[in-house]
Every structure is written in structure tokens, then in C-alpha cells.
CSV table of C-alpha atoms and ligand atoms in Angstrom, one decimal:
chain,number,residue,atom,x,y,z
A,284,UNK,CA,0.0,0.0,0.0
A,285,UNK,CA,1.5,3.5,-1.1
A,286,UNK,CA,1.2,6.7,1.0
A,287,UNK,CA,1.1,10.2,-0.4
A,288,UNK,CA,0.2,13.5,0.6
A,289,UNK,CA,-1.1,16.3,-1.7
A,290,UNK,CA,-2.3,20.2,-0.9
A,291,UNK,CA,-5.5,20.7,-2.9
A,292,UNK,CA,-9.6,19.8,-3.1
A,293,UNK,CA,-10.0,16.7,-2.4
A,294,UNK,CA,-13.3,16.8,-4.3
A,295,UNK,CA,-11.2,16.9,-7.8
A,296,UNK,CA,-9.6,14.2,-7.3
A,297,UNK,CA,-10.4,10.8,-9.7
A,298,UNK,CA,-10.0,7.8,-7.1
A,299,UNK,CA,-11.8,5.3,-6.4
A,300,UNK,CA,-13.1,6.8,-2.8
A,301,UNK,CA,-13.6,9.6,-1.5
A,302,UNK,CA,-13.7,10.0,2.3
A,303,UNK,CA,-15.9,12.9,3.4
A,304,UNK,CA,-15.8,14.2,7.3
A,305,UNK,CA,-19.2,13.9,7.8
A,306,UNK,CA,-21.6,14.5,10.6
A,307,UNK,CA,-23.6,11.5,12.6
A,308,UNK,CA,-26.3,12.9,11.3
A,309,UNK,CA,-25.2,12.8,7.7
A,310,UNK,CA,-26.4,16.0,7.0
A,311,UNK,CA,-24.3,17.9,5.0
A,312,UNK,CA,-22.2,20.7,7.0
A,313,UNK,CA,-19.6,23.3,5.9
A,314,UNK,CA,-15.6,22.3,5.5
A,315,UNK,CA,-14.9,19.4,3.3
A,316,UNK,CA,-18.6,18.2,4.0
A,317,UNK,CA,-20.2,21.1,2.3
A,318,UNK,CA,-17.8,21.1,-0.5
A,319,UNK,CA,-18.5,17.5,-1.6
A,320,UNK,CA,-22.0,17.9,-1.2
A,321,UNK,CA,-22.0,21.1,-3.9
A,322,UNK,CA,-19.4,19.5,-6.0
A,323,UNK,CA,-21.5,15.8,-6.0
A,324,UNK,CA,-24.7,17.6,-6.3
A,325,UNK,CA,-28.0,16.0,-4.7
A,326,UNK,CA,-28.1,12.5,-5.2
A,327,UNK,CA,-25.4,12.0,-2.9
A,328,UNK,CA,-27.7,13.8,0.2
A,329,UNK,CA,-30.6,11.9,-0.9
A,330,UNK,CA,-29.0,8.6,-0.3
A,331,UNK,CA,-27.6,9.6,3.0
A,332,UNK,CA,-31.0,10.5,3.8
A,333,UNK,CA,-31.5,7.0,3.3
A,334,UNK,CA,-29.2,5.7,5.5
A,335,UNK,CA,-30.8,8.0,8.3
A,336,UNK,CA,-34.1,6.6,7.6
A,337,UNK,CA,-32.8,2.8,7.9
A,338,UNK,CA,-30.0,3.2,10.2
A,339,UNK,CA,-30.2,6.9,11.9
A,340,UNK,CA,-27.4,8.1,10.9
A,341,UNK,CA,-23.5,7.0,11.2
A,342,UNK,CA,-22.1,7.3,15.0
A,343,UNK,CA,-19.1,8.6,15.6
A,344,UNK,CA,-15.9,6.8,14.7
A,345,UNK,CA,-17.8,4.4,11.8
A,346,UNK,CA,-18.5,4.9,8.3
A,347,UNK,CA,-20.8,4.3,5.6
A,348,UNK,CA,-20.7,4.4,2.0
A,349,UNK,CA,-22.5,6.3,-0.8
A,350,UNK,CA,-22.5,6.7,-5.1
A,351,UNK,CA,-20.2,9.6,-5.7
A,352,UNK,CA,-23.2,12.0,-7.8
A,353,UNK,CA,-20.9,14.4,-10.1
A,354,UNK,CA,-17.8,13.5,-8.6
A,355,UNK,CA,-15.0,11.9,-10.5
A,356,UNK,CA,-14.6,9.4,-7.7
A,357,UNK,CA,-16.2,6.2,-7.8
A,358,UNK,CA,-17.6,6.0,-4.4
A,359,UNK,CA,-17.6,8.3,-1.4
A,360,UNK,CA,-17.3,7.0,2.3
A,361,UNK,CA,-18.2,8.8,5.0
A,362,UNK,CA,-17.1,9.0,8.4
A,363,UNK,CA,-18.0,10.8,11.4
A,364,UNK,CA,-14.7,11.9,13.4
A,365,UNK,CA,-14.7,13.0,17.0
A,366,UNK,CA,-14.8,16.5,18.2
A,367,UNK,CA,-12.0,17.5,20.2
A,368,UNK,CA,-13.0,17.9,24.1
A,369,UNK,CA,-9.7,17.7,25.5
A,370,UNK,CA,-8.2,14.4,24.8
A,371,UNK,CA,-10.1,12.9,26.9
A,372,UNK,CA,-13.3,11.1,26.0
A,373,UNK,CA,-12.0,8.4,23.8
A,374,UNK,CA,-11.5,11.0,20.9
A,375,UNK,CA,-8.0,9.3,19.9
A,376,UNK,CA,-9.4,6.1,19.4
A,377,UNK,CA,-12.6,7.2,17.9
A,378,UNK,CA,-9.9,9.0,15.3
A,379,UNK,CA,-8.6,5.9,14.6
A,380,UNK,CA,-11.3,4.2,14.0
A,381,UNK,CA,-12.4,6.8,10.9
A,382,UNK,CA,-9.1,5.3,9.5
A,383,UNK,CA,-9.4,1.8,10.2
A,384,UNK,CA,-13.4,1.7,9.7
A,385,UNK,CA,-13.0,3.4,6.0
A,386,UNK,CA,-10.2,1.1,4.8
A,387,UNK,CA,-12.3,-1.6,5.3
A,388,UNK,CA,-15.5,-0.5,3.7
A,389,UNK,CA,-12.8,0.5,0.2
A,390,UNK,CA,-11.9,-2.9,1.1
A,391,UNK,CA,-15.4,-4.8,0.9
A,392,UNK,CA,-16.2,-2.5,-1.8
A,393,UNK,CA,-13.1,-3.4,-4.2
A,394,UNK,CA,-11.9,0.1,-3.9
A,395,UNK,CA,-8.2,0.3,-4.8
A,396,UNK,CA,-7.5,4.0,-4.5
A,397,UNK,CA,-9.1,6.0,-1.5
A,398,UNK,CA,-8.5,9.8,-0.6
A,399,UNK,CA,-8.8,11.2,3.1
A,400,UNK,CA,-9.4,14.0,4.2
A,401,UNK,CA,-7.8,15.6,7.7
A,402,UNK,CA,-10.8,14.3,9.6
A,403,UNK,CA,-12.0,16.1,12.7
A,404,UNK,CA,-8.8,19.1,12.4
A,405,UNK,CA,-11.1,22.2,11.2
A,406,UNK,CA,-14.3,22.5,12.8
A,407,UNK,CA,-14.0,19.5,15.4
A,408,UNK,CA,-10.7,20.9,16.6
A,409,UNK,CA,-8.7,18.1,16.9
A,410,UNK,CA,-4.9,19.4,17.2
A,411,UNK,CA,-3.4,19.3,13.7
A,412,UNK,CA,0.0,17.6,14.8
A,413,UNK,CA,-1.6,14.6,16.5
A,414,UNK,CA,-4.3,14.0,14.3
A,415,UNK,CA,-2.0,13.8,11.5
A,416,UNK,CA,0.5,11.0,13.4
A,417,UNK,CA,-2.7,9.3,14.2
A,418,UNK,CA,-3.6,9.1,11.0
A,419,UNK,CA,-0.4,8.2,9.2
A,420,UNK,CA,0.9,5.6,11.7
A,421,UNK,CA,-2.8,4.0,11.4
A,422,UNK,CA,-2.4,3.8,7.9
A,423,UNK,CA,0.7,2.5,7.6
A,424,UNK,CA,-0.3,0.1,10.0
A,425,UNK,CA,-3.4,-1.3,8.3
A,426,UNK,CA,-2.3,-4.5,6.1
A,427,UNK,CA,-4.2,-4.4,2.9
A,428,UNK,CA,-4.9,-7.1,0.3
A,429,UNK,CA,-6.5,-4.8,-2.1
A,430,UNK,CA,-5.8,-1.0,-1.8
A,431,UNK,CA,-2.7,0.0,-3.0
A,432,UNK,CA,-3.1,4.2,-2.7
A,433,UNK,CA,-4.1,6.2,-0.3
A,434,UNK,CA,-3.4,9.9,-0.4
A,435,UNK,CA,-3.8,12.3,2.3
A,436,UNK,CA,-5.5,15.4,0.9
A,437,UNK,CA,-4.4,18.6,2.8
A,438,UNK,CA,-5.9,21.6,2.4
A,439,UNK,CA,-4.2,23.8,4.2
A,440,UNK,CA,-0.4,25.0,4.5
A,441,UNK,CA,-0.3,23.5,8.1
A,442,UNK,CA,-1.5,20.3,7.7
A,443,UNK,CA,0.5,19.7,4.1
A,444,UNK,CA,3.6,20.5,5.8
A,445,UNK,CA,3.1,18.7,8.6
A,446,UNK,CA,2.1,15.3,6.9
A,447,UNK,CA,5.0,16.0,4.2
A,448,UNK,CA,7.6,16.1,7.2
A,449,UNK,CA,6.0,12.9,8.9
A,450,UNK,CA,5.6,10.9,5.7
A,451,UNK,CA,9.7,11.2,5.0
A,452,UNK,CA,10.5,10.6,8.3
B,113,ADP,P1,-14.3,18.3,10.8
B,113,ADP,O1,-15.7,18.7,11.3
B,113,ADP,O2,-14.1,16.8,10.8
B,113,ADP,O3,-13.2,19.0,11.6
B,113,ADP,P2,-13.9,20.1,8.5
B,113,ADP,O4,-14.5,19.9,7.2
B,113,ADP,O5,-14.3,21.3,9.3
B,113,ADP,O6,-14.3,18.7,9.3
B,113,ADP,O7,-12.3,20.0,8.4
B,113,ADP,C1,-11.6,18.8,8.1
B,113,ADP,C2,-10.5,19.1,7.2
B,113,ADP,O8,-10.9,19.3,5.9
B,113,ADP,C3,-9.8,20.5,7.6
B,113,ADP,O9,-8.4,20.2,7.7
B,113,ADP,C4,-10.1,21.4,6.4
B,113,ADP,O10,-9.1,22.3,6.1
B,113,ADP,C5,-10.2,20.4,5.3
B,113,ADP,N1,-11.0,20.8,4.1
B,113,ADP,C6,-12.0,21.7,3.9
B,113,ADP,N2,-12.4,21.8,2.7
B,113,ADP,C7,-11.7,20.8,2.0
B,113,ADP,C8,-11.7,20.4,0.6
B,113,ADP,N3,-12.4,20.9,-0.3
B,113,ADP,N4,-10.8,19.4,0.3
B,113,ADP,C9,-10.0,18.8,1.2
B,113,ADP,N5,-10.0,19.2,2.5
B,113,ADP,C10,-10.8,20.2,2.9
């Protein structure tokens, strides 16, 4: 499985996932949320909607999976990461488990190539530095049969240097 980091939109990109920091709800939100939602266009609400219907949404930590709408992407997963309350009510694991939890749904799904996000780090407020060791060391950790890329999408200048400088370490 390669690693790579980029600076950009993650909604751009043509993978086979997506990864969207969702809400349990599955709402729709602003950040990374709202900009997959406007780039993918309605179908993609419409069967989250779904999923609230039949399941009530996606807790906190686990992840779900949706078509893609406009979006080059195949398929778009979405996981709900924790908000930050101080480190701690379990939000380090829950963290984790976005990483781990999405892996496997590209996995069952015979998705090769999956995108992430830097879950939880704008709204939620997880700090930048640990969310992105967490994230990198649970990726690099996951043993994969079948996905064989997964890029780290940064958007901003802080997180892209930061996961540049842990990734060639
Ligand atoms: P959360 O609620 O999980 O914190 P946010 O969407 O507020 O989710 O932020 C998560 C990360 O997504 C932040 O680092 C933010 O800079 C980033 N982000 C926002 N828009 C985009 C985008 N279009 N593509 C990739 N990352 C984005």
C-alpha cells in the first residue's frame, strides 16, 4: 500500500473513494462536508437521507458508504470523526477508527485507490500535529490485500507540511 500527501480539493480528485468528514447525522455541513455535497450535487444527500431513515445516521468513529453524484470518484465513504474535548473522552481512538473503519468498507467495496481528508482538524478541533501521526501511523499500519493508494489530501499550509515532514521521516 503507497502513501502520499497532496495540498489541494480533495473533491477533484479521480480515485476510487472519497472519504468525506461527515456528521452523525449525515447532514451535510460546511468544510470538506459542504464542499462534496455542492461538488457531487443532490443525489449524494438523498441517499444519505436513506441511510438515516434505515439506520439513523453514522455514530461517531464508523463509516458508511455512498454513489459519488458528479464526482469523479467512484464512491464516497463517509465517516463521522470525533470533536476535540480535550483528549479525553476516547477521541484518539474514535480517530482511529475513521481510518481503520474506512479502509475496510474500500476494502469490501473493491476500492483500490481511497482519498482522506484531515478528519476532525477544522471544525471539530482536533490538534493538527496529533491528528496527523494518528492518522499516518494507522495507515501505515493497516495490512491491505487490495488498496494500493491512499493519499492524504491537505488543504491547508499547516497540515501539508506537517504530513509531508511525517511521511519522510
Ligand atoms: P471536521 O468537522 O471533521 O473538523 P472540517 O470539514 O471542518 O471537518 O475539516 C476537516 C479538514 O478538511 C480540515 O483540515 C479542512 O481544512 C479540510 N477541508 C476543507 N475543505 C476541503 C476540501 N475541499 N478538500 C480537502 N480538505 C478540505
Amino acid at each position: 500500500m503507497k502513501l502520499q500527501v497532496i495540498k489541494g480539493d480533495i473533491t477533484q480528485l479521480q480515485v476510487d473513494a472519497i472519504v468525506n468528514a461527515a456528521n452523525t447525522r449525515l447532514m451535510g455541513g460546511g468544510g470538506v462536508d459542504g464542499a462534496i455535497h455542492r461538488a457531487g450535487g443532490p443525489v449524494i444527500m438523498d441517499e444519505c437521507r436513506q441511510i438515516r431513515e434505515q439506520q439513523g445516521g453514522c455514530p461517531t468513529g464508523e463509516a458508511v458508504i455512498t454513489s459519488s453524484g458528479l464526482l469523479a470518484a467512484k464512491k464516497l465513504i463517509h465517516t463521522v470523526g470525533p470533536v476535540w474535548q480535550g483528549g479525553n473522552t476516547g477521541e484518539k481512538e474514535l480517530l482511529k477508527a475513521c481510518y481503520i473503519n474506512s479502509l475496510k468498507l474500500a476494502e469490501a467495496n473493491k476500492l483500490k485507490t481511497i482519498a482522506f481528508p484531515n478528519i476532525s482538524t477544522g471544525v471539530y478541533g482536533y490538534p493538527k500535529v496529533e491528528a496527523a501521526k494518528l492518522a499516518i501511523n494507522t495507515v501505515k499500519n493497516y495490512r491491505s490485500e487490495s488498496v494500493s493508494l491512499v493519499i492524504f489530501v491537505c488543504f491547508d499550509e499547516e497540515n501539508h507540511r506537517l504530513y509531508q515532514h511525517l511521511l519522510d521521516q
